[in-house]
Coordinates of C-alpha atoms in Angstrom, one line a residue:
X1297 CA -19.4 -17.4 -20.3
X1298 CA -16.6 -18.0 -17.8
X1299 CA -13.1 -16.8 -18.2
X1300 CA -10.4 -19.5 -18.6
X1301 CA -8.6 -20.6 -15.5
X1302 CA -5.1 -19.3 -15.2
X1303 CA -2.2 -21.3 -13.7
X1304 CA -0.4 -20.1 -10.6
X1305 CA 2.5 -18.7 -12.6
X1306 CA 0.2 -16.9 -14.9
X1307 CA -1.5 -15.3 -11.9
X1308 CA 2.0 -14.5 -10.5
X1309 CA 3.1 -12.8 -13.7
X1310 CA 0.0 -10.6 -13.7
X1311 CA 1.2 -9.0 -10.5
X1312 CA 5.0 -9.5 -10.6
X1313 CA 5.5 -5.9 -11.5
X1314 CA 4.0 -4.9 -8.2
X1315 CA 7.1 -6.3 -6.5
X1316 CA 9.2 -3.6 -8.1
X1317 CA 6.7 -0.8 -7.5
X1318 CA 6.6 -1.7 -3.8
X1319 CA 10.4 -1.8 -3.6
X1320 CA 10.3 1.8 -4.9
X1321 CA 7.6 2.8 -2.4
X1322 CA 9.6 1.1 0.5
X1323 CA 12.7 3.1 -0.5
X1324 CA 10.8 6.2 -0.6
X1325 CA 9.0 5.6 2.8
X1326 CA 12.3 4.6 4.5
X1327 CA 14.5 7.4 3.1
X1328 CA 12.5 10.5 2.1
X1329 CA 12.8 12.2 5.4
X1330 CA 16.5 11.6 5.8
X1331 CA 17.1 12.8 2.1
X1332 CA 15.2 16.0 2.7
X1333 CA 16.9 16.7 6.0
X1334 CA 20.2 16.3 4.1
X1335 CA 18.9 18.8 1.6
X1336 CA 18.2 21.3 4.3
X1337 CA 14.6 20.8 5.2
X1338 CA 13.5 21.7 8.7
X1339 CA 12.3 18.7 10.7
X1340 CA 9.0 20.5 11.5
X1341 CA 8.3 20.8 7.8
X1342 CA 8.9 17.2 6.8
X1343 CA 5.2 16.2 7.2
X1344 CA 4.4 18.6 4.4
X1345 CA 6.5 16.6 1.9
X1346 CA 4.6 13.4 3.0
X1347 CA 1.4 14.9 1.7
X1348 CA 2.6 14.3 -1.8
X1349 CA 1.8 10.6 -1.8
X1350 CA -1.9 10.7 -0.7
X1351 CA -2.7 13.8 -2.8
X1352 CA -1.1 12.3 -5.8
X1353 CA -3.0 9.0 -5.2
X1354 CA -6.3 10.8 -4.9
X1355 CA -5.8 12.7 -8.2
X1356 CA -4.1 10.2 -10.3
X1357 CA -5.6 6.8 -9.5
X1358 CA -9.2 7.5 -10.5
X1359 CA -8.0 9.2 -13.7
X1360 CA -5.8 6.4 -14.8
X1361 CA -8.6 4.0 -14.0
X1362 CA -11.1 5.9 -16.1
X1363 CA -8.7 6.3 -19.0
X1364 CA -7.5 2.7 -18.9
X1365 CA -11.1 1.4 -18.9
X1366 CA -11.5 3.0 -22.4
X1367 CA -8.0 2.0 -23.7
X1368 CA -7.5 -0.8 -26.1
X1369 CA -4.1 -1.2 -27.8
X1370 CA -2.0 -4.1 -29.0
X1371 CA -0.4 -4.1 -25.6
X1372 CA -3.7 -4.4 -23.9
X1373 CA -5.9 -2.3 -21.7
X1374 CA -3.9 -1.8 -18.5
X1375 CA -0.3 -2.7 -19.6
X1376 CA 0.4 0.6 -21.4
X1377 CA -0.2 2.5 -18.3
X1378 CA 1.8 0.1 -16.2
X1379 CA 4.7 0.2 -18.6
X1380 CA 4.7 4.0 -19.1
X1381 CA 4.5 4.6 -15.4
X1382 CA 7.3 2.2 -14.7
X1383 CA 9.7 4.0 -17.2
X1384 CA 9.0 7.4 -15.5
X1385 CA 9.3 5.8 -12.0
X1386 CA 12.7 4.5 -12.9
X1387 CA 13.9 7.9 -14.0
X1388 CA 12.5 9.5 -10.8
X1389 CA 14.3 7.0 -8.6
X1390 CA 17.5 7.7 -10.5
X1391 CA 17.1 11.5 -10.1
X1392 CA 16.0 11.6 -6.4
X1393 CA 19.5 11.0 -4.8
X1394 CA 21.0 13.4 -7.3
X1395 CA 18.7 16.3 -6.5
X1396 CA 21.5 18.3 -4.7
X1397 CA 23.5 18.5 -8.0
X1398 CA 20.6 19.2 -10.4
X1399 CA 20.1 22.7 -9.1
X1400 CA 22.7 23.7 -6.6
X1401 CA 21.1 26.9 -5.4
X1402 CA 17.7 25.2 -4.7
X1403 CA 18.1 21.6 -4.1
X1404 CA 15.2 21.3 -1.8
X1405 CA 12.8 22.7 -4.4
X1406 CA 14.2 20.2 -6.9
X1407 CA 13.9 17.3 -4.4
X1408 CA 10.2 18.3 -3.7
X1409 CA 9.5 18.3 -7.4
X1410 CA 11.2 14.9 -8.0
X1411 CA 9.2 13.5 -5.0
X1412 CA 5.9 14.7 -6.6
X1413 CA 7.0 13.3 -10.0
X1414 CA 7.9 10.0 -8.3
X1415 CA 4.6 9.8 -6.5
X1416 CA 2.6 10.5 -9.6
X1417 CA 4.5 7.9 -11.7
X1418 CA 4.2 5.3 -8.9
X1419 CA 0.5 5.8 -8.9
X1420 CA 0.2 5.5 -12.6
X1421 CA 2.2 2.2 -12.4
X1422 CA 0.4 0.8 -9.5
X1423 CA -3.2 1.5 -10.1
X1424 CA -3.8 -0.7 -13.1
X1425 CA -2.4 -3.8 -11.4
X1426 CA -5.6 -3.9 -9.2
X1427 CA -7.9 -3.8 -12.2
X1428 CA -5.7 -6.1 -14.3
X1429 CA -6.3 -9.0 -11.8
X1430 CA -10.1 -8.4 -12.0
X1431 CA -10.0 -8.2 -15.8
X1432 CA -8.1 -11.4 -16.3
X1433 CA -9.3 -13.7 -13.6
X1434 CA -12.5 -15.7 -13.2
X1435 CA -14.5 -14.9 -10.0
X1436 CA -13.3 -18.1 -8.5
X1437 CA -9.6 -17.0 -8.8
X1438 CA -9.8 -13.3 -7.9
X1439 CA -9.1 -13.9 -4.3
X1440 CA -6.0 -15.9 -5.2
X1441 CA -5.0 -13.1 -7.5
X1442 CA -5.2 -10.4 -4.8
X1443 CA -3.4 -12.7 -2.3
X1444 CA -0.5 -13.1 -4.7
X1445 CA -0.4 -9.3 -4.9
X1446 CA -0.3 -9.1 -1.1
X1447 CA 2.6 -11.4 -1.0
X1448 CA 4.5 -9.5 -3.6
X1449 CA 3.7 -6.1 -1.9
X1450 CA 5.1 -7.3 1.5
X1451 CA 8.1 -9.0 -0.2
X1452 CA 8.9 -5.7 -2.0
X1453 CA 8.5 -3.8 1.3
X1454 CA 11.2 -6.0 2.9
X1455 CA 13.5 -5.9 0.0
X1456 CA 13.3 -2.1 -0.2
X1457 CA 13.8 -1.7 3.5
X1458 CA 17.0 -3.8 3.6
X1459 CA 18.6 -2.5 0.3
X1460 CA 20.5 0.3 2.0
X1461 CA 21.8 -2.1 4.7
X1462 CA 22.9 -4.6 2.0
X1463 CA 24.7 -1.7 0.3
X1464 CA 26.5 -0.9 3.5
X1465 CA 27.4 -4.6 4.1
X1466 CA 28.9 -4.6 0.5
X1467 CA 31.2 -1.8 1.4
X1468 CA 29.3 1.2 0.0
X1469 CA 29.8 4.3 2.2
X1470 CA 26.9 5.5 4.4
X1471 CA 28.6 8.8 5.0
X1472 CA 28.3 12.0 2.9
X1473 CA 29.3 15.6 3.0
X1474 CA 26.6 18.1 4.3
X1475 CA 23.9 18.6 1.6
X1476 CA 24.7 15.4 -0.2
X1477 CA 22.9 12.0 -0.2
X1478 CA 25.0 9.1 1.0
X1479 CA 26.2 6.5 -1.6
X1480 CA 24.5 3.6 0.1
X1481 CA 21.1 5.4 -0.3
X1482 CA 21.8 6.5 -3.9
X1483 CA 22.8 3.0 -5.0
X1484 CA 19.8 1.5 -3.4
X1485 CA 17.6 3.8 -5.5
X1486 CA 19.4 3.0 -8.7
X1487 CA 19.0 -0.8 -8.0
X1488 CA 15.4 -0.3 -6.9
X1489 CA 14.7 1.5 -10.1
X1490 CA 16.2 -1.3 -12.2
X1491 CA 14.2 -4.0 -10.3
X1492 CA 11.1 -2.0 -10.8
X1493 CA 11.6 -1.7 -14.5
X1494 CA 12.6 -5.3 -15.0
X1495 CA 9.6 -6.7 -13.0
X1496 CA 7.2 -4.6 -14.8
X1497 CA 8.7 -5.8 -18.2
X1498 CA 7.9 -9.4 -17.0
X1499 CA 4.3 -8.4 -16.5
X1500 CA 4.1 -6.5 -19.8
X1501 CA 5.6 -9.4 -21.7
X1502 CA 3.8 -12.3 -20.0
X1503 CA 0.3 -10.8 -19.4
X1504 CA -1.9 -11.2 -22.4
X1505 CA -5.0 -9.1 -21.9
X1506 CA -8.3 -10.1 -23.5
X1507 CA -9.1 -8.1 -26.7
X1508 CA -12.3 -6.0 -26.6
X1509 CA -14.6 -8.6 -28.2
X1510 CA -13.3 -11.4 -26.0
X1511 CA -13.5 -9.3 -22.9
X1512 CA -17.1 -8.3 -23.7
X1513 CA -18.1 -12.0 -24.3
X1514 CA -16.7 -13.1 -21.0
X1515 CA -18.4 -10.2 -19.1
X1516 CA -21.7 -10.2 -21.1
X1517 CA -21.2 -6.6 -22.2
X1518 CA -23.6 -5.7 -25.0
X1519 CA -23.3 -1.9 -25.1
X1520 CA -20.7 -0.4 -27.4
X1521 CA -17.7 1.3 -25.7
X1522 CA -18.7 4.7 -27.0
X1523 CA -21.7 4.8 -24.6
X1524 CA -19.5 4.8 -21.5
X1525 CA -20.7 7.2 -18.8
X1526 CA -18.4 10.2 -17.7
X1527 CA -16.6 10.3 -14.5
X1528 CA -19.2 12.4 -12.6
X1529 CA -21.9 9.9 -13.5
X1530 CA -19.7 7.0 -12.3
X1531 CA -19.0 8.9 -9.1
X1532 CA -22.6 9.4 -8.5
X1533 CA -23.3 5.7 -8.9
X1534 CA -20.7 4.2 -6.8
X1535 CA -21.6 0.6 -6.1
X1536 CA -23.2 0.2 -2.6
X1537 CA -20.6 -2.5 -1.8
X1538 CA -17.8 0.0 -2.2
X1539 CA -19.6 2.4 0.2
X1540 CA -19.9 -0.3 2.8
X1541 CA -16.3 -1.3 2.4
X1542 CA -15.3 2.2 2.8
X1543 CA -16.5 2.3 6.4
X1544 CA -14.3 -0.7 7.2
X1545 CA -11.4 0.8 5.3
X1546 CA -11.7 4.1 7.2
X1547 CA -11.3 2.5 10.6
X1548 CA -8.6 0.0 9.5
X1549 CA -6.4 2.6 7.7
X1550 CA -6.9 5.1 10.5
X1551 CA -5.6 2.5 12.9
X1552 CA -2.6 1.8 10.7
X1553 CA -1.7 5.5 10.4
X1554 CA -2.0 5.9 14.1
X1555 CA 0.7 3.2 14.5
X1556 CA 2.9 4.7 11.9
X1557 CA 2.7 8.1 13.4
X1558 CA 2.8 7.4 17.2
X1559 CA 4.6 4.1 17.7
X1560 CA 7.9 5.8 18.4
X1561 CA 6.7 8.5 21.0
X1562 CA 4.3 5.9 22.4
X1563 CA 7.0 3.5 23.6
X1564 CA 9.8 6.0 24.2
X1565 CA 10.4 6.1 28.0
X1566 CA 8.3 3.1 28.5
X1567 CA 9.8 0.1 26.7
X1568 CA 12.4 -1.8 28.7
X1569 CA 15.6 -3.7 27.7
X1570 CA 14.9 -7.4 27.8
X1571 CA 18.2 -8.3 29.5
X1572 CA 18.5 -5.5 32.1
X1573 CA 14.9 -4.4 32.6
X1574 CA 16.0 -0.8 32.3
X1575 CA 14.3 1.8 30.0
X1576 CA 15.8 1.9 26.5
X1577 CA 17.5 5.1 25.5
X1578 CA 15.8 7.4 23.0
X1579 CA 18.2 6.3 20.3
X1580 CA 17.8 2.6 21.1
X1581 CA 14.0 3.1 21.1
X1582 CA 14.2 4.6 17.6
X1583 CA 16.2 1.6 16.4
X1584 CA 13.7 -0.7 18.0
X1585 CA 10.8 1.0 16.3
X1586 CA 12.6 0.4 13.0
X1587 CA 12.9 -3.3 13.9
X1588 CA 9.1 -3.5 14.8
X1589 CA 8.1 -1.8 11.6
X1590 CA 10.3 -4.3 9.7
X1591 CA 8.6 -7.3 11.4
X1592 CA 5.0 -7.1 10.3
X1593 CA 5.5 -7.6 6.6
X1594 CA 7.0 -10.9 7.3
X1595 CA 3.9 -12.5 8.9
X1596 CA 1.9 -10.7 6.2
X1597 CA 3.9 -12.6 3.6
X1598 CA 3.3 -15.9 5.4
X1599 CA -0.4 -15.2 5.9
X1600 CA -0.8 -14.3 2.3
X1601 CA 0.3 -17.9 1.4
X1602 CA -2.8 -19.2 3.2
X1603 CA -5.4 -16.5 2.9
X1604 CA -6.5 -17.7 -0.6
X1605 CA -7.2 -21.3 0.5
X1606 CA -8.9 -20.3 3.7
X1607 CA -11.0 -17.7 1.8
X1608 CA -12.0 -20.3 -0.8
X1609 CA -13.4 -22.5 2.0
X1610 CA -14.9 -20.0 4.4
X1611 CA -15.5 -17.0 2.2
X1612 CA -13.8 -13.6 1.7
X1613 CA -15.7 -11.6 4.4
X1614 CA -15.2 -14.1 7.3
X1615 CA -11.5 -14.2 6.6
X1616 CA -11.4 -10.4 6.3
X1617 CA -13.2 -10.1 9.8
X1618 CA -10.7 -12.5 11.4
X1619 CA -7.6 -10.7 10.1
X1620 CA -9.0 -7.4 11.4
X1621 CA -9.6 -8.9 14.8
X1622 CA -6.0 -10.1 14.8
X1623 CA -4.9 -6.6 14.2
X1624 CA -7.1 -5.3 17.0
X1625 CA -5.4 -7.7 19.3
X1626 CA -2.0 -6.7 18.0
X1627 CA -2.6 -3.0 18.7
X1628 CA -3.9 -3.8 22.2
X1629 CA -0.7 -5.8 22.7
X1630 CA 1.4 -2.9 21.7
X1631 CA -0.4 -0.7 24.3
X1632 CA -0.1 -3.2 27.1
X1633 CA 3.3 -4.6 26.7
X1634 CA 6.6 -3.0 27.7
X1635 CA 9.4 -5.5 27.2
X1636 CA 11.2 -4.9 23.9
X1637 CA 11.0 -8.5 22.7
X1638 CA 7.4 -8.9 23.9
X1639 CA 6.5 -6.1 21.6
X1640 CA 7.5 -8.2 18.6
X1641 CA 4.6 -10.6 19.2
X1642 CA 1.8 -8.0 18.6
X1643 CA 3.4 -7.3 15.3
X1644 CA 2.4 -10.8 14.2
X1645 CA -1.3 -9.9 14.6
X1646 CA -0.8 -6.6 12.9
X1647 CA 1.0 -8.4 10.0
X1648 CA -2.0 -10.8 9.6
X1649 CA -4.4 -7.8 9.5
X1650 CA -2.1 -6.1 7.0
X1651 CA -2.3 -9.1 4.7
X1652 CA -6.1 -9.0 4.9
X1653 CA -6.4 -5.3 4.3
X1654 CA -4.3 -5.5 1.2
X1655 CA -6.2 -8.5 -0.3
X1656 CA -9.7 -8.9 0.9
X1657 CA -11.3 -5.6 0.2
X1658 CA -10.2 -5.7 -3.4
X1659 CA -11.3 -9.3 -3.8
X1660 CA -14.7 -8.4 -2.4
X1661 CA -14.9 -5.2 -4.5
X1662 CA -13.9 -7.0 -7.8
X1663 CA -16.9 -9.2 -7.5
X1664 CA -19.3 -6.2 -7.0
X1665 CA -18.2 -3.8 -9.8
X1666 CA -19.2 -3.9 -13.4
X1667 CA -16.1 -5.2 -15.3
X1668 CA -16.2 -2.4 -17.8
X1669 CA -15.7 0.2 -15.1
X1670 CA -13.3 -1.8 -13.0
X1671 CA -10.3 0.6 -13.5
X1672 CA -12.1 3.8 -12.4
X1673 CA -13.8 2.2 -9.4
X1674 CA -10.6 0.7 -8.2
X1675 CA -9.1 4.2 -8.5
X1676 CA -12.0 5.8 -6.6
X1677 CA -11.7 3.1 -4.0
X1678 CA -8.2 4.5 -3.2
X1679 CA -10.1 7.5 -1.6
X1680 CA -10.9 5.0 1.3
X1681 CA -7.2 4.5 1.8
X1682 CA -6.1 8.1 1.6
X1683 CA -8.9 10.0 3.4
X1684 CA -8.5 8.2 6.8
X1685 CA -4.8 9.1 6.7
X1686 CA -5.4 12.7 5.9
X1687 CA -8.2 12.9 8.6
X1688 CA -5.9 11.4 11.3
X1689 CA -2.9 13.5 10.1
X1690 CA -5.0 16.6 10.6
X1691 CA -6.8 15.7 13.9
X1692 CA -4.2 13.4 15.6
X1693 CA -2.5 16.2 17.3
X1694 CA -5.7 17.6 18.8
X1695 CA -6.8 14.1 19.8
X1696 CA -3.6 13.3 21.7
X1697 CA -3.5 16.7 23.4
X1698 CA -7.2 17.2 24.2
X1699 CA -8.3 13.6 24.8
X1700 CA -5.2 11.9 26.2
X1701 CA -3.3 14.8 27.8
X1702 CA -0.3 14.3 25.5
X1703 CA 0.0 10.6 26.2
X1704 CA 1.0 9.1 22.9
X1705 CA 0.7 5.5 24.2
X1706 CA -3.1 6.0 24.4
X1707 CA -3.1 6.5 20.6
X1708 CA -2.2 2.8 20.3
X1709 CA -5.3 1.9 22.4
X1710 CA -7.3 4.1 20.1
X1711 CA -5.8 2.2 17.1
X1712 CA -7.0 -1.1 18.7
X1713 CA -10.5 0.4 19.1
X1714 CA -10.5 1.5 15.4
X1715 CA -9.4 -1.9 14.2
X1716 CA -12.1 -3.6 16.3
X1717 CA -14.7 -1.2 14.8
X1718 CA -13.3 -2.2 11.3
X1719 CA -13.9 -5.8 12.1
X1720 CA -17.4 -5.1 13.4
X1721 CA -18.2 -3.0 10.4
X1722 CA -17.0 -5.8 8.1
X1723 CA -19.5 -8.2 9.8
X1724 CA -22.2 -5.7 9.0
X1725 CA -21.0 -5.5 5.4
X1726 CA -21.1 -9.3 5.3
X1727 CA -24.9 -9.3 6.1
X1728 CA -25.7 -6.8 3.4
X1729 CA -27.7 -8.6 0.7
X1730 CA -26.6 -6.1 -2.0
X1731 CA -23.1 -7.3 -2.4
X1732 CA -22.5 -9.3 -5.5
X1733 CA -19.9 -11.4 -3.8
X1734 CA -22.1 -12.5 -0.9
X1735 CA -22.0 -16.1 -1.9
X1736 CA -18.2 -16.1 -2.1

């Protein structure tokens, strides 16, 4: 029995809360290092604070998925976790810029605890959105559902990135005494927290999850819920499609992490001013890296508007492969080009790949996983996002030193190779007969 088709705005409301979550993530990504520096953290120790996000994701997302798979309340199956996580996330966003005053003799410790608190709550809020789309949508609409999520994710990234600038333009001070967080950052966190809570409330009020009997009927589930296997058994029986997608995920996320880590040192002393042809200063290069990082979510938003239609015609995997090839070309362009404005062009290809990476694997996976275990497997699938980043984080220094004699620019070429391998592995996945979504 097929699930009823949902309208565009019903699909939009299923993921609307993701917009607020991503604004929170964007604020965190853009400002965490500067906040901890203001609290007295040594620059050489900043990377340790960044481990909070992937570690929290690895622990929390599978657990939330497992628990939400077996949760049935008046609010639904996933919504209670989304709503509870959003409330805690809002509190964490309000506390973060105030960490210097919460414990004056150890503000860095307080900041670290709040950061961990924030990452845990973000993951609790975010994880059920992936499963909610799969729960509520018919197979023919799942790709559209994840494409809408991709659009909202990138829109949230842009909004979160520009909020501090908007605060400054509105006259909020961007200066602060030593050991304090500037007002323009603090107000951005407050506004971001309010948006997060409001957008999640829209999803909580508008999303009407199927009750257990109806869900079982739509998904042909005959066994009672009490016979659900444990986490260890589910981990041992990971669907083959997830393992194959994991190969593609490893190379694509490794490529992205290389860019996030090495773009600034890669173009410092190399990129030239478009007007004069002279090398940009270190400060100007840092500013331009911020511009480049702010560009790729824009083409990702635009690409997301078309991915669903193209995938409906050509299939999920061919579209996935093409987006990854665009990313490989983009990374190669970053490695080759030197003019500051010319470097903006490759970010278009990377943005298209980013859109594909955020949408296509989840659309493919949702068609290959048993509906009753959707939550836990979506959580386990997060391993394929986190592990490549940890691996590159631990080995990147040795690679750039031993393989490239300290030339950070070569890491962009390595990123291009990784993204090409991701595209090739996606072709291999497409030929596998075991994937349930093969006909899609």
